[in-house]
PDB file of C-alpha atoms in Angstrom:
ATOM      1  CA  MET A 193       2.622  79.633  -0.336  1.00  0.00           C
ATOM      2  CA  LEU A 194       0.286  81.712  -2.463  1.00  0.00           C
ATOM      3  CA  ALA A 195      -2.700  79.610  -1.363  1.00  0.00           C
ATOM      4  CA  LEU A 196      -2.060  80.205   2.347  1.00  0.00           C
ATOM      5  CA  ASP A 197      -4.504  82.329   4.337  1.00  0.00           C
ATOM      6  CA  TRP A 198      -3.741  83.575   7.834  1.00  0.00           C
ATOM      7  CA  ARG A 199      -6.035  80.904   9.278  1.00  0.00           C
ATOM      8  CA  ASP A 200      -3.588  78.327   7.871  1.00  0.00           C
ATOM      9  CA  ALA A 201      -0.647  79.779   9.837  1.00  0.00           C
ATOM     10  CA  LYS A 202      -1.252  79.188  13.529  1.00  0.00           C
ATOM     11  CA  GLY A 203       1.566  79.489  16.049  1.00  0.00           C
ATOM     12  CA  ASP A 204       4.487  77.342  14.950  1.00  0.00           C
ATOM     13  CA  VAL A 205       2.681  75.278  12.284  1.00  0.00           C
ATOM     14  CA  ILE A 206       1.143  75.857   8.873  1.00  0.00           C
ATOM     15  CA  SER A 207      -1.513  73.725   7.194  1.00  0.00           C
ATOM     16  CA  VAL A 208      -0.922  72.932   3.527  1.00  0.00           C
ATOM     17  CA  TYR A 209      -4.006  71.659   1.727  1.00  0.00           C
ATOM     18  CA  ARG A 210      -4.583  74.059  -1.188  1.00  0.00           C
ATOM     19  CA  ASN A 211      -2.668  75.185  -4.239  1.00  0.00           C
ATOM     20  CA  ALA A 212      -2.918  78.422  -6.233  1.00  0.00           C
ATOM     21  CA  ARG A 213      -2.788  77.813  -9.984  1.00  0.00           C
ATOM     22  CA  PRO A 214      -2.938  80.380 -12.784  1.00  0.00           C
ATOM     23  CA  GLY A 215      -6.500  80.783 -14.019  1.00  0.00           C
ATOM     24  CA  PRO A 216      -8.169  82.942 -16.684  1.00  0.00           C
ATOM     25  CA  GLY A 217      -6.197  86.127 -17.212  1.00  0.00           C
ATOM     26  CA  GLY A 218      -3.493  84.831 -14.888  1.00  0.00           C
ATOM     27  CA  LYS A 219      -5.730  85.269 -11.839  1.00  0.00           C
ATOM     28  CA  PRO A 220      -4.950  82.560  -9.247  1.00  0.00           C
ATOM     29  CA  VAL A 221      -7.506  79.803  -8.790  1.00  0.00           C
ATOM     30  CA  LEU A 222      -7.480  77.764  -5.587  1.00  0.00           C
ATOM     31  CA  GLY A 223      -7.692  73.989  -5.669  1.00  0.00           C
ATOM     32  CA  PRO A 224      -6.463  70.996  -3.690  1.00  0.00           C
ATOM     33  CA  THR A 225      -2.723  70.550  -3.438  1.00  0.00           C
ATOM     34  CA  ASN A 226      -1.281  68.124  -5.986  1.00  0.00           C
ATOM     35  CA  ARG A 227       0.590  66.436  -3.146  1.00  0.00           C
ATOM     36  CA  LYS A 228      -0.522  65.199   0.262  1.00  0.00           C
ATOM     37  CA  SER A 229      -2.248  67.654   2.572  1.00  0.00           C
ATOM     38  CA  ARG A 230      -0.056  68.163   5.608  1.00  0.00           C
ATOM     39  CA  THR A 231       0.745  70.189   8.691  1.00  0.00           C
ATOM     40  CA  VAL A 232       4.296  71.507   8.740  1.00  0.00           C
ATOM     41  CA  ASP A 233       6.198  72.543  11.864  1.00  0.00           C
ATOM     42  CA  LEU A 234       8.066  75.853  11.653  1.00  0.00           C
ATOM     43  CA  ASP A 235      11.340  76.838  13.284  1.00  0.00           C
ATOM     44  CA  ASP A 236      11.508  79.857  15.605  1.00  0.00           C
ATOM     45  CA  GLU A 237      13.126  82.107  12.991  1.00  0.00           C
ATOM     46  CA  THR A 238      10.375  81.440  10.430  1.00  0.00           C
ATOM     47  CA  VAL A 239       7.689  82.023  13.073  1.00  0.00           C
ATOM     48  CA  ALA A 240       9.321  85.380  13.923  1.00  0.00           C
ATOM     49  CA  VAL A 241       9.415  86.374  10.230  1.00  0.00           C
ATOM     50  CA  LEU A 242       5.713  85.523   9.807  1.00  0.00           C
ATOM     51  CA  LYS A 243       4.781  87.494  12.936  1.00  0.00           C
ATOM     52  CA  ALA A 244       6.720  90.512  11.698  1.00  0.00           C
ATOM     53  CA  TRP A 245       5.104  90.200   8.261  1.00  0.00           C
ATOM     54  CA  ARG A 246       1.623  90.031   9.790  1.00  0.00           C
ATOM     55  CA  ALA A 247       2.329  93.090  11.936  1.00  0.00           C
ATOM     56  CA  ARG A 248       3.562  94.958   8.864  1.00  0.00           C
ATOM     57  CA  ARG A 249       0.451  93.976   6.900  1.00  0.00           C
ATOM     58  CA  GLY A 250      -1.791  94.916   9.807  1.00  0.00           C
ATOM     59  CA  GLY A 251      -0.110  98.328   9.927  1.00  0.00           C
ATOM     60  CA  LEU A 252      -1.366  98.965   6.394  1.00  0.00           C
ATOM     61  CA  HIS A 253      -4.935  97.894   7.130  1.00  0.00           C
ATOM     62  CA  LEU A 254      -6.559  95.496   9.608  1.00  0.00           C
ATOM     63  CA  SER A 255      -8.428  93.768   6.770  1.00  0.00           C
ATOM     64  CA  LEU A 256      -5.066  92.426   5.533  1.00  0.00           C
ATOM     65  CA  VAL A 257      -4.639  90.215   8.604  1.00  0.00           C
ATOM     66  CA  ARG A 258      -8.075  88.637   8.815  1.00  0.00           C
ATOM     67  CA  ASP A 259      -8.155  84.839   8.949  1.00  0.00           C
ATOM     68  CA  THR A 260      -9.482  84.579   5.382  1.00  0.00           C
ATOM     69  CA  THR A 261      -6.965  87.031   3.895  1.00  0.00           C
ATOM     70  CA  PRO A 262      -3.969  85.682   1.953  1.00  0.00           C
ATOM     71  CA  VAL A 263      -0.673  85.635   3.822  1.00  0.00           C
ATOM     72  CA  PHE A 264       1.023  86.769   0.619  1.00  0.00           C
ATOM     73  CA  GLY A 265      -1.224  89.264  -1.110  1.00  0.00           C
ATOM     74  CA  ASN A 266      -1.062  92.749  -2.563  1.00  0.00           C
ATOM     75  CA  GLU A 267      -2.007  95.940  -0.706  1.00  0.00           C
ATOM     76  CA  ASN A 268      -5.674  95.380  -1.585  1.00  0.00           C
ATOM     77  CA  GLY A 269      -5.674  91.934   0.018  1.00  0.00           C
ATOM     78  CA  GLN A 270      -5.822  90.129  -3.335  1.00  0.00           C
ATOM     79  CA  ARG A 271      -3.877  86.934  -3.806  1.00  0.00           C
ATOM     80  CA  LEU A 272      -0.602  87.294  -5.732  1.00  0.00           C
ATOM     81  CA  THR A 273      -0.273  85.373  -8.988  1.00  0.00           C
ATOM     82  CA  PRO A 274       2.373  82.665  -9.480  1.00  0.00           C
ATOM     83  CA  LYS A 275       3.670  84.495 -12.570  1.00  0.00           C
ATOM     84  CA  THR A 276       4.129  87.776 -10.681  1.00  0.00           C
ATOM     85  CA  VAL A 277       5.966  86.159  -7.780  1.00  0.00           C
ATOM     86  CA  SER A 278       8.191  84.037 -10.035  1.00  0.00           C
ATOM     87  CA  ALA A 279       9.139  87.104 -12.085  1.00  0.00           C
ATOM     88  CA  ALA A 280       9.984  89.078  -8.922  1.00  0.00           C
ATOM     89  CA  PHE A 281      12.112  86.187  -7.672  1.00  0.00           C
ATOM     90  CA  ASP A 282      13.951  85.956 -11.011  1.00  0.00           C
ATOM     91  CA  ARG A 283      14.757  89.679 -10.835  1.00  0.00           C
ATOM     92  CA  ALA A 284      16.056  89.303  -7.270  1.00  0.00           C
ATOM     93  CA  VAL A 285      18.292  86.388  -8.275  1.00  0.00           C
ATOM     94  CA  ALA A 286      19.621  88.405 -11.234  1.00  0.00           C
ATOM     95  CA  ARG A 287      20.508  91.313  -8.898  1.00  0.00           C
ATOM     96  CA  CYS A 288      22.277  88.948  -6.498  1.00  0.00           C
ATOM     97  CA  ARG A 289      24.215  87.268  -9.295  1.00  0.00           C
ATOM     98  CA  LYS A 290      25.327  90.663 -10.576  1.00  0.00           C
ATOM     99  CA  ALA A 291      26.420  91.788  -7.098  1.00  0.00           C
ATOM    100  CA  LEU A 292      28.084  88.544  -5.991  1.00  0.00           C
ATOM    101  CA  GLY A 293      29.312  87.212  -9.320  1.00  0.00           C
ATOM    102  CA  GLU A 294      27.605  84.722 -11.588  1.00  0.00           C
ATOM    103  CA  ASP A 295      30.062  82.005 -10.615  1.00  0.00           C
ATOM    104  CA  VAL A 296      29.082  82.367  -6.941  1.00  0.00           C
ATOM    105  CA  LEU A 297      25.308  82.063  -7.338  1.00  0.00           C
ATOM    106  CA  PRO A 298      23.811  79.696  -9.928  1.00  0.00           C
ATOM    107  CA  ARG A 299      20.619  80.454 -11.806  1.00  0.00           C
ATOM    108  CA  LEU A 300      17.751  79.325  -9.609  1.00  0.00           C
ATOM    109  CA  SER A 301      13.996  79.316 -10.123  1.00  0.00           C
ATOM    110  CA  LEU A 302      11.503  79.825  -7.325  1.00  0.00           C
ATOM    111  CA  HIS A 303      10.397  76.199  -7.600  1.00  0.00           C
ATOM    112  CA  GLY A 304      14.080  75.243  -7.553  1.00  0.00           C
ATOM    113  CA  LEU A 305      14.188  76.389  -3.924  1.00  0.00           C
ATOM    114  CA  ARG A 306      12.064  73.365  -3.048  1.00  0.00           C
ATOM    115  CA  HIS A 307      14.626  70.975  -4.552  1.00  0.00           C
ATOM    116  CA  THR A 308      17.443  72.914  -2.886  1.00  0.00           C
ATOM    117  CA  MET A 309      15.748  72.628   0.507  1.00  0.00           C
ATOM    118  CA  VAL A 310      15.182  68.881   0.100  1.00  0.00           C
ATOM    119  CA  THR A 311      18.799  68.350  -0.961  1.00  0.00           C
ATOM    120  CA  ILE A 312      20.168  70.354   1.992  1.00  0.00           C
ATOM    121  CA  TRP A 313      18.009  68.481   4.504  1.00  0.00           C
ATOM    122  CA  LEU A 314      18.875  65.051   3.150  1.00  0.00           C
ATOM    123  CA  THR A 315      22.616  65.764   3.007  1.00  0.00           C
ATOM    124  CA  ALA A 316      22.351  67.029   6.599  1.00  0.00           C
ATOM    125  CA  GLY A 317      20.992  63.633   7.628  1.00  0.00           C
ATOM    126  CA  VAL A 318      17.310  64.511   8.172  1.00  0.00           C
ATOM    127  CA  PRO A 319      15.398  61.196   7.863  1.00  0.00           C
ATOM    128  CA  VAL A 320      13.865  60.595   4.441  1.00  0.00           C
ATOM    129  CA  LYS A 321      10.420  59.975   5.984  1.00  0.00           C
ATOM    130  CA  VAL A 322      10.480  63.369   7.730  1.00  0.00           C
ATOM    131  CA  VAL A 323      11.467  65.210   4.547  1.00  0.00           C
ATOM    132  CA  ALA A 324       8.798  63.307   2.593  1.00  0.00           C
ATOM    133  CA  GLU A 325       6.124  64.285   5.125  1.00  0.00           C
ATOM    134  CA  ARG A 326       7.108  67.961   4.999  1.00  0.00           C
ATOM    135  CA  THR A 327       7.123  68.115   1.200  1.00  0.00           C
ATOM    136  CA  GLY A 328       4.048  65.956   0.605  1.00  0.00           C
ATOM    137  CA  HIS A 329       6.034  63.354  -1.337  1.00  0.00           C
ATOM    138  CA  THR A 330       5.901  59.621  -0.774  1.00  0.00           C
ATOM    139  CA  VAL A 331       9.031  57.986   0.629  1.00  0.00           C
ATOM    140  CA  ALA A 332       9.338  56.018  -2.626  1.00  0.00           C
ATOM    141  CA  THR A 333       9.391  59.239  -4.661  1.00  0.00           C
ATOM    142  CA  MET A 334      11.976  60.753  -2.336  1.00  0.00           C
ATOM    143  CA  LEU A 335      14.239  57.732  -2.649  1.00  0.00           C
ATOM    144  CA  SER A 336      13.973  57.533  -6.435  1.00  0.00           C
ATOM    145  CA  THR A 337      14.500  61.263  -6.946  1.00  0.00           C
ATOM    146  CA  TYR A 338      17.062  62.116  -4.275  1.00  0.00           C
ATOM    147  CA  ALA A 339      18.905  58.851  -3.598  1.00  0.00           C
ATOM    148  CA  HIS A 340      22.129  60.341  -4.972  1.00  0.00           C
ATOM    149  CA  VAL A 341      22.280  62.971  -2.201  1.00  0.00           C
ATOM    150  CA  ILE A 342      21.450  60.750   0.787  1.00  0.00           C
ATOM    151  CA  PRO A 343      24.798  60.501   2.599  1.00  0.00           C
ATOM    152  CA  GLY A 344      26.349  57.132   3.304  1.00  0.00           C
ATOM    153  CA  SER A 345      23.365  55.071   2.206  1.00  0.00           C
ATOM    154  CA  GLN A 346      25.503  52.590   0.271  1.00  0.00           C
ATOM    155  CA  ALA A 347      28.153  52.405   3.009  1.00  0.00           C
ATOM    156  CA  ALA A 348      25.514  51.936   5.710  1.00  0.00           C
ATOM    157  CA  ALA A 349      23.849  49.152   3.721  1.00  0.00           C
ATOM    158  CA  ALA A 350      27.189  47.367   3.241  1.00  0.00           C
ATOM    159  CA  LYS A 351      27.883  47.496   6.994  1.00  0.00           C
ATOM    160  CA  GLN A 352      24.423  46.168   7.852  1.00  0.00           C
ATOM    161  CA  VAL A 353      24.790  43.232   5.499  1.00  0.00           C
ATOM    162  CA  ALA A 354      28.278  42.523   6.824  1.00  0.00           C
ATOM    163  CA  ALA A 355      26.928  42.493  10.394  1.00  0.00           C
ATOM    164  CA  LEU A 356      24.445  39.773   9.445  1.00  0.00           C
ATOM    165  CA  ARG A 357      27.267  37.565   8.151  1.00  0.00           C
ATOM    166  CA  ARG A 358      29.435  37.872  11.265  1.00  0.00           C
ATOM    167  CA  PRO A 359      29.632  34.983  13.762  1.00  0.00           C
ATOM    168  CA  ALA A 360      27.986  35.565  17.131  1.00  0.00           C
ATOM    169  CA  GLY A 361      31.173  35.609  19.214  1.00  0.00           C
ATOM    170  CA  PRO A 362      33.563  38.578  19.104  1.00  0.00           C
ATOM    171  CA  THR A 363      36.826  38.233  17.244  1.00  0.00           C
ATOM    172  CA  SER A 364      40.122  39.606  18.499  1.00  0.00           C
ATOM    173  CA  ASP A 365      39.781  42.886  16.564  1.00  0.00           C
ATOM    174  CA  GLU A 366      36.041  43.344  17.065  1.00  0.00           C
ATOM    175  CA  THR A 367      34.564  45.945  19.398  1.00  0.00           C
ATOM    176  CA  PRO A 368      31.160  45.591  21.092  1.00  0.00           C
ATOM    177  CA  ALA A 369      29.746  48.092  18.611  1.00  0.00           C
ATOM    178  CA  ASP A 370      30.763  45.820  15.737  1.00  0.00           C
ATOM    179  CA  ARG A 371      28.872  42.814  17.057  1.00  0.00           C
ATOM    180  CA  PRO A 372      25.588  41.737  15.509  1.00  0.00           C
ATOM    181  CA  ILE A 373      22.377  42.663  17.283  1.00  0.00           C
ATOM    182  CA  SER A 374      21.262  40.579  20.265  1.00  0.00           C
ATOM    183  CA  GLY A 375      19.942  37.133  19.517  1.00  0.00           C
ATOM    184  CA  SER A 376      22.532  37.018  16.772  1.00  0.00           C
ATOM    185  CA  SER A 377      22.561  33.286  16.413  1.00  0.00           C
ATOM    186  CA  GLY A 378      20.553  34.300  13.365  1.00  0.00           C
ATOM    187  CA  GLY A 379      23.860  35.420  11.914  1.00  0.00           C
ATOM    188  CA  LYS A 380      25.197  31.823  12.096  1.00  0.00           C
ATOM    189  CA  SER A 381      21.944  30.446  10.718  1.00  0.00           C
ATOM    190  CA  LEU A 382      22.108  32.848   7.814  1.00  0.00           C
ATOM    191  CA  VAL A 383      25.708  31.889   7.050  1.00  0.00           C
ATOM    192  CA  LYS A 384      24.778  28.164   7.138  1.00  0.00           C
ATOM    193  CA  ALA A 385      21.801  28.768   4.886  1.00  0.00           C
ATOM    194  CA  LEU A 386      23.914  30.702   2.404  1.00  0.00           C
ATOM    195  CA  ASP A 387      26.625  28.018   2.456  1.00  0.00           C
ATOM    196  CA  GLN A 388      24.083  25.505   1.105  1.00  0.00           C
ATOM    197  CA  TYR A 389      23.913  27.460  -2.127  1.00  0.00           C
ATOM    198  CA  HIS A 390      27.686  27.706  -2.741  1.00  0.00           C
TER     199      HIS A 390
END
């Protein structure tokens, strides 16, 4: 986020290809992202928030909304440092925990929001490949890190394997949805092949 310039936020997409890391004296230094470069689609609410933020920045000074100006910068147009933003986030979380109750809101770091977002999307059924593309992860990394939150993966796998073992013709208690996929004589062939090893 701290590496984004206004040229990277166009319409309902943002381009992610840089990262802002702490440099000498804490000043942010731009470099390539440590994950895949990507273009991320934004929902209408996020687009509206960015438009309002740009209008607010432009109201301070037009130089703050130039294409090469950071989206998230100070009033002089300088890029914010990761340490400054993380500290501000920690203070905001502490205020919320005090107001709501510490048992209501867990301790959460700014980077922790990324893991929270991934977990929410996966438990909501968003395809792993889509989440991987948005976060810059590989599918393999997503599966190894977040497999425990992907709903029904074990149950779905069990049903798929069971479908392969079923005979082609329907049984008395079988619905059309339970039948193997078309050309399912492969199901019989598989059963015969497996029987040879029993």
